[in-house]
Structure formats: structure tokens, C-alpha cells
XYZ file of C-alpha atoms in Angstrom:
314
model
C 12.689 57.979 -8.135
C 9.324 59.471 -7.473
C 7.784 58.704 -3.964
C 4.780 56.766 -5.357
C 7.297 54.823 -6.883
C 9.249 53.959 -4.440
C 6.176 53.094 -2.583
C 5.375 50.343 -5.027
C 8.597 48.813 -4.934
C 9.051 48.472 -1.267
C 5.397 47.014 -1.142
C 6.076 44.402 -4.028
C 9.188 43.545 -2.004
C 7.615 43.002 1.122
C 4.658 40.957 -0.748
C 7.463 38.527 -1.443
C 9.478 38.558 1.610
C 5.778 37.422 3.424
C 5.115 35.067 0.855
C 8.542 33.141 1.051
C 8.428 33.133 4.635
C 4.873 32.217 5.204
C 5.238 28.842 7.185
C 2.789 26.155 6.049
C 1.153 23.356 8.346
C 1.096 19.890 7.789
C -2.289 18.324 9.547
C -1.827 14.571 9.974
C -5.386 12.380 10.151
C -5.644 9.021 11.122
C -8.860 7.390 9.717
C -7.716 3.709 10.217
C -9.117 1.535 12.727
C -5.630 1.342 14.176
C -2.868 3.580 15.691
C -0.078 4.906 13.005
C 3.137 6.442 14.162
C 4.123 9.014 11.486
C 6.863 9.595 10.288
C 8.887 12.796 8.873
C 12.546 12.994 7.272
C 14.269 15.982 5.821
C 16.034 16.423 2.499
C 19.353 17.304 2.752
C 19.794 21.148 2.982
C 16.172 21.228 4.633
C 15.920 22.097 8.393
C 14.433 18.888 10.229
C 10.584 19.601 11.100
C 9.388 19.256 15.029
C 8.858 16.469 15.596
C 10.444 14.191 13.014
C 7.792 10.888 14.484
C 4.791 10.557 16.737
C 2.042 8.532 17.564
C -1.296 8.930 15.877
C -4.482 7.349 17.744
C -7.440 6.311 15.309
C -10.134 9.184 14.755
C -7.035 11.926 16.138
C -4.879 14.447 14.348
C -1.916 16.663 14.691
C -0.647 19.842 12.825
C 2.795 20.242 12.467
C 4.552 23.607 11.186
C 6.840 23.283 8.071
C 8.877 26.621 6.998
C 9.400 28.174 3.656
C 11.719 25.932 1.167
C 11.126 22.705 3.117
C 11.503 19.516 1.399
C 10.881 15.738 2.160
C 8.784 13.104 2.993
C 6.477 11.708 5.369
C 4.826 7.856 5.952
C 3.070 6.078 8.241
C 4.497 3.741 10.988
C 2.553 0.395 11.502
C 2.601 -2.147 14.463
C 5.247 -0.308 16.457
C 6.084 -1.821 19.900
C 8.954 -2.158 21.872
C 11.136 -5.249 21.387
C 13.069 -7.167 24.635
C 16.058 -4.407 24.459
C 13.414 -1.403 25.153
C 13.496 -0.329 21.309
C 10.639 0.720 19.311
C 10.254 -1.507 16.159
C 7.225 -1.748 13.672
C 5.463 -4.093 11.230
C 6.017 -0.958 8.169
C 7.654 2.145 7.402
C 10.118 1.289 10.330
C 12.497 4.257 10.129
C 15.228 2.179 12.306
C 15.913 4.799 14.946
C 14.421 2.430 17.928
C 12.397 5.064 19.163
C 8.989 7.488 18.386
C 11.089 10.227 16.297
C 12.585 9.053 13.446
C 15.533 11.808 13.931
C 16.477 12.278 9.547
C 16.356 8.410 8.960
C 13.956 7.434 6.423
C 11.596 4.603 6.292
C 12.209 0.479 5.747
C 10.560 -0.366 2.417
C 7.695 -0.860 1.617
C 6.011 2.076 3.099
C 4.035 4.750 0.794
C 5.351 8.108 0.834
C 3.693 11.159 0.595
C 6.740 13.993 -0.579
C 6.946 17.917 -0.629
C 8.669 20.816 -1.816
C 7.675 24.039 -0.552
C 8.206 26.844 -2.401
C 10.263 25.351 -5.532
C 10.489 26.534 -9.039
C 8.619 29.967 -8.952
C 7.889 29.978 -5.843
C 5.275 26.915 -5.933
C 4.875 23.936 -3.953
C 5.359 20.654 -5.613
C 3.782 17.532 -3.606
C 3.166 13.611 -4.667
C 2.399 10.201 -3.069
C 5.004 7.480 -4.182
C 4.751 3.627 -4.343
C 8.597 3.692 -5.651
C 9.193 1.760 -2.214
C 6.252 0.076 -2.070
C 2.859 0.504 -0.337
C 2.026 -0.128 3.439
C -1.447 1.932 3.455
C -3.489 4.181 1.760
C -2.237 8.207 2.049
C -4.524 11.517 1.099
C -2.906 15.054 0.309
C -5.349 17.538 0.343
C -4.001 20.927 -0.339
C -6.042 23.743 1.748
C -8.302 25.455 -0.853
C -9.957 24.378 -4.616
C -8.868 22.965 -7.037
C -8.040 24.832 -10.348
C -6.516 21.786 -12.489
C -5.941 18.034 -12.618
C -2.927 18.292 -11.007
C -2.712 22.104 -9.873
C -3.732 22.524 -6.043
C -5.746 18.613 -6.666
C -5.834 15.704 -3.870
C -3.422 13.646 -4.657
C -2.604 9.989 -3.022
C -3.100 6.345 -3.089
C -6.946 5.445 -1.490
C -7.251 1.681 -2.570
C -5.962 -0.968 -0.250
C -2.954 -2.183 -2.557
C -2.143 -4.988 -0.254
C -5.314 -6.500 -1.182
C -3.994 -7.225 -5.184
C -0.571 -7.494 -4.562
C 1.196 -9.675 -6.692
C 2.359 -12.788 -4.971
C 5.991 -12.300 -5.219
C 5.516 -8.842 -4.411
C 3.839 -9.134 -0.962
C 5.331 -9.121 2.912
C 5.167 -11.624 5.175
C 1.959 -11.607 6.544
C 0.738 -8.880 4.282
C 1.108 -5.773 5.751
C 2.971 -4.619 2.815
C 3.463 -5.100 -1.013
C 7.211 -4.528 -1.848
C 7.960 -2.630 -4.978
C 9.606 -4.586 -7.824
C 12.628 -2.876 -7.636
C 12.781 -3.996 -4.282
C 11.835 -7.049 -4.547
C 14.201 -8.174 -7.516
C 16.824 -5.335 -7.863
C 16.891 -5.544 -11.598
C 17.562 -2.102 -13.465
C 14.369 -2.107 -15.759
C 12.526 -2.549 -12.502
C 14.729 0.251 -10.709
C 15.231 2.805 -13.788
C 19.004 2.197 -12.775
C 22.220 1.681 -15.580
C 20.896 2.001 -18.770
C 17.639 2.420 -18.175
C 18.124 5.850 -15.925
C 16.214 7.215 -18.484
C 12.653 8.372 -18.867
C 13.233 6.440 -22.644
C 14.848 3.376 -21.633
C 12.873 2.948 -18.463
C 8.960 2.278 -18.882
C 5.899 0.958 -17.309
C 6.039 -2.822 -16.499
C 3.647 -5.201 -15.630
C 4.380 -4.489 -11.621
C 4.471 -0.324 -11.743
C 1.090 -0.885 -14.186
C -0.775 -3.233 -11.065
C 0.184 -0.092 -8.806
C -0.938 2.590 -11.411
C -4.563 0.838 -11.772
C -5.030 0.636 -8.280
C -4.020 4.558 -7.644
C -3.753 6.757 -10.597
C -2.404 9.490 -8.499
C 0.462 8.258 -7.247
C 4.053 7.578 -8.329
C 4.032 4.090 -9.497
C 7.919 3.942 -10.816
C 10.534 6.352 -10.811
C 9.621 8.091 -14.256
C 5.954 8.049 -13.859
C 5.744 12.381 -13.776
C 3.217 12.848 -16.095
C -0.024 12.275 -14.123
C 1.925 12.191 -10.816
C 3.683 15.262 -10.083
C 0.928 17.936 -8.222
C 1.673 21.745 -8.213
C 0.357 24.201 -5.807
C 0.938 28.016 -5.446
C 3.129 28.263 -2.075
C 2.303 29.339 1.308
C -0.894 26.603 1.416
C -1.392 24.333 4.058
C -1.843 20.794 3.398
C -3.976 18.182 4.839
C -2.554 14.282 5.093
C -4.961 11.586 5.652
C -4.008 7.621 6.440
C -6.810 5.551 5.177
C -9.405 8.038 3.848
C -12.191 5.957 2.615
C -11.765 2.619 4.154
C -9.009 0.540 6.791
C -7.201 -1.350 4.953
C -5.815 -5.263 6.287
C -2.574 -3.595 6.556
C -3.641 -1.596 9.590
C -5.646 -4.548 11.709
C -3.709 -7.778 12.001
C -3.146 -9.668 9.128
C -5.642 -12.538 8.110
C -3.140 -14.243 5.738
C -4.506 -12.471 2.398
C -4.504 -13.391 -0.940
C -4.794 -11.730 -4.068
C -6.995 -14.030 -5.821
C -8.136 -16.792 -3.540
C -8.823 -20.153 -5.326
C -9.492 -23.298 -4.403
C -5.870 -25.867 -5.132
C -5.790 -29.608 -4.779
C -3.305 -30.236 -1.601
C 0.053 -31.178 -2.649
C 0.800 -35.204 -1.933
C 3.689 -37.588 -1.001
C 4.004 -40.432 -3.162
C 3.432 -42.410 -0.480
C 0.782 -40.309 0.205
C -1.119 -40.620 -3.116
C -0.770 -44.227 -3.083
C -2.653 -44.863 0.211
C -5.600 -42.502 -1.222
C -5.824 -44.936 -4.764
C -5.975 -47.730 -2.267
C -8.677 -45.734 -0.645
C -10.536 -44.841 -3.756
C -10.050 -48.580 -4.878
C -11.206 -50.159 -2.180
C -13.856 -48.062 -2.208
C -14.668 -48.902 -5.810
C -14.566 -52.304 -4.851
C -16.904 -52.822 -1.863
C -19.216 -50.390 -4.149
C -19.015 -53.273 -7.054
C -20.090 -56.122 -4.067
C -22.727 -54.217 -2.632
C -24.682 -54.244 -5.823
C -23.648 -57.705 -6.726
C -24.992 -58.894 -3.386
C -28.205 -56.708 -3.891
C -28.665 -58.698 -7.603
C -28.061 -62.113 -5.180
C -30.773 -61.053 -2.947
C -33.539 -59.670 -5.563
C -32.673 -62.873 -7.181
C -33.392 -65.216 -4.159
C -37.037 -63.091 -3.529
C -37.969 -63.725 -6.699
C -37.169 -67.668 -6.583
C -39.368 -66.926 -3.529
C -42.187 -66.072 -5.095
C -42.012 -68.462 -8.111
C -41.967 -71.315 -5.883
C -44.789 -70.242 -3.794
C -47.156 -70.398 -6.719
C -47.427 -66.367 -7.511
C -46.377 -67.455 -11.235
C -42.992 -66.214 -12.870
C -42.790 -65.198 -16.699
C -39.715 -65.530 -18.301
């Protein structure tokens, strides 16, 4: 083998070896109006990432190093304090560890994840944000660089404030949250499970389509991979925003929302509907005698003035 040649090869091989090992960074932004603890759990087989949960003050951020092949996810923490036993417990995304770092446990539904694999199939990165579990607040992935396709090297996330037109049956306590329906109901259409683990068998319902409308660019059930799944040449670095355009209520405390507020006639007792007709008669009744006694009285003032000599016509 010629030495040229052998030059070539030993440079393509060390073009890869860099490339493979090329660390990227994770940079974590909080934009809400309130402090988020992220988050971070390993998939099995992937080294756990340093640290694995912090806080996040509003308007701050923090980078945090990833290596080649890494996979999992990461979410934001919300309304984390410490209960009467010294452990840390949170409103969302409460990974159960009772304290900052989450140490490989993953996050109490509903919580929106934002999910990597670094340097996958040929070498690219593969990244989404996923309302499978639910949604606690709006996530941002912003790979470092342009874009070159809808979903090569593209932001992907969830920016609307889902908690805002969350079904009803779907939403927390409070509403700091809105509960998948898989969660929420545990039924295998709603949890591609039995015999609908299929891409076939298990399709959009009228839950995964509320999440889909609100945030086209996130996983809104298990088989939504079409517009969902975002591909990005490895060794990038990746920016993570929580609430990019706008707080959401999920972040401040709760002012008991509703999806669609309406005004609803209050809900009686039968005793208590039977007083009010008594009202309402009553009412109707001294309404009747006022005008009767009105007719008495325009009636006397005009006997009145017939008798004193003003004339009357009949």
C-alpha cells in the first residue's frame, strides 16, 4: 500500500474516531417567570450525565456535557419544596428521588419530555419533545446551527400552554398539568398497548389530536413518527428552552383554569329550589298588588276631580 494511501486511510479513520467522540452540550434556559428544577435520566446502557437534576432560576441557564452515544430524556421540575421529612417534592415532573438530582429515576406523569439519541443510525442524532406522559410546560430544542429540512437539524418542541385547553377529564388538580389519556384511563387504544401495539391498529384519537393542534412538533401518542421524529448530523450541540414565547399558568400558581369558561346555573337542593319559587312567587304576587293598588289610587284622584266640578267624560 502506497504511502499516500495509507495517508488517506489513517486520516479518514481519525475523522471518525473525532466525530464519534466529539461530546455535545446540552444548554438548559429558563424563560418562565418561575424557577424549574430540571431533570435528566439515562437510557439503559447510557452513562448517567453530571448532574442528573438542578435548579434553574428564571432568566438563568446551564450547559451540561453529554458524550458520544448518549441517550434519554430530560423535563422540567415544577413547585419543588421540601416536605415535613426534609424531602424535596414538586407540583410536576417529580422524579421521586426526594432530593435536587434525580439519580436514573424518571419523571411522575404528566411532565413533557424532551428525548435524545446521540449519534444513532449513521452516526446522526435523533431528538423529539413527547406529550406521551402528558404536558406540564412548554419545551424548545434548538439544535446549534440551520436548518436544512422540516425535520433535519429543525426546532422542535411544544410552545403553546397546553394546560390552558386541556380537556376536563384530562387535567391535574389545580392545573399544573394535563395528564395524557393513556394515563388518565389506561385503555389500550389510548396506550397503543395489546392489540393495538401497532402503528395500524393504534391511531390518532380525539385526546392525542387536542395535543397535536396545540404543538405540531411534538409526540402526541406513541405512533405519531411521521412529523415528530427530528434528525440531526451528530456532534451538534443543542439548546433546551422552558417556556420560549410566553409563561404558561403551569409555572405561577394556579388560578383554578378552565378550558372553556361558561357561565352554569348553580346546582339546587330540592329544598333549595322550592324556597326560591316561593321567592319568585311572592315576588310575583306583591308585583300583581302594587299595580292593583296604583289602579285604586288613580281611580280615587279621578273621583276627585269629578266631584270637584273639573267635568268627567265617560
Amino acid at each position: 500500500m502506497g504511502v499516500a494511501r495509507v495517508f488517506v486511510v489513517v486520516l479518514a479513520l481519525i475523522c471518525i474516531f473525532v466525530r464519534e467522540g466529539r461530546a455535545a452540550t446540552f444548554t438548559f434556559v429558563n424563560r418562565c417567570t418561575g424557577t424549574v428544577w430540571p431533570g435528566i435520566q439515562s437510557n439503559a446502557g447510557s452513562s448517567r450525565l453530571d448532574p442528573t437534576g438542578f435548579v434553574l432560576p428564571p432568566g438563568t441557564s446551564r450547559a451540561v456535557p453529554a458524550p458520544s452515544g448518549w441517550s434519554g430524556r430530560v423535563w422540567a421540575r415544577t413547585g419543588c419544596a421540601q416536605d415535613a421529612t426534609g424531602k424535596m417534592v414538586c407540583a410536576t415532573g417529580d422524579c421521586g428521588s426526594g432530593s435536587l438530582e434525580c439519580n436514573g429515576q424518571n419523571a411522575a406523569t404528566p411532565a413533557t419530555l424532551a428525548e435524545f439519541t446521540l449519534a444513532g443510525g449513521a452516526g446522526d442524532d435523533f431528538y423529539d419533545v413527547s406529550l406521551v406522559d402528558g404536558y406540564n410546560l412548554p419545551i424548545l430544542i434548538e439544535p446549534a446551527g440551520a436548518a436544512t429540512g422540516a425535520t433535519t437539524c429543525a426546532a422542535a418542541g411544544c410552545t403553546a400552554d397546553l394546560n390552558a385547553r386541556c380537556p376536563a377529564e384530562l387535567r391535574t388538580e389545580g392545573g399544573a398539568g394535563c395528564r395524557s389519556a393513556c394515563d388518565a384511563f389506561g385503555k389500550p387504544e389510548y396506550c397503543c398497548s395489546g392489540a393495538y401495539a401497532n402503528p395500524n391498529t393504534c391511531r390518532p384519537t380525539a385526546y392525542s389530536q387536542v395535543f397535536k393542534s396545540a404543538c405540531p412538533k411534538s409526540y402526541s401518542y406513541a405512533y405519531d413518527d411521521p412529523t415528530s421524529t427530528f434528525t440531526c448530523a451528530g456532534g451538534r450541540d443543542y439548546t433546551i428552552t422552558f417556556c420560549p414565547v410566553a409563561t404558561p399558568r403551569s409555572v405561577r400558581p394556579p388560578l383554578a383554569p378552565s378550558l372553556s369558561p361558561r357561565l352554569t346555573w348553580p346546582q339546587l337542593t330540592p329544598h333549595a329550589t322550592a324556597l326560591v319559587l316561593q321567592i319568585l312567587t311572592f315576588s310575583y304576587d306583591r308585583l300583581i298588588w302594587r299595580y292593583v293598588l296604583i289602579g285604586v289610587w288613580l281611580a280615587i284622584k279621578a273621583r276627585e276631580i269629578c266631584d270637584g266640578g273639573m267635568g268627567c267624560y265617560t
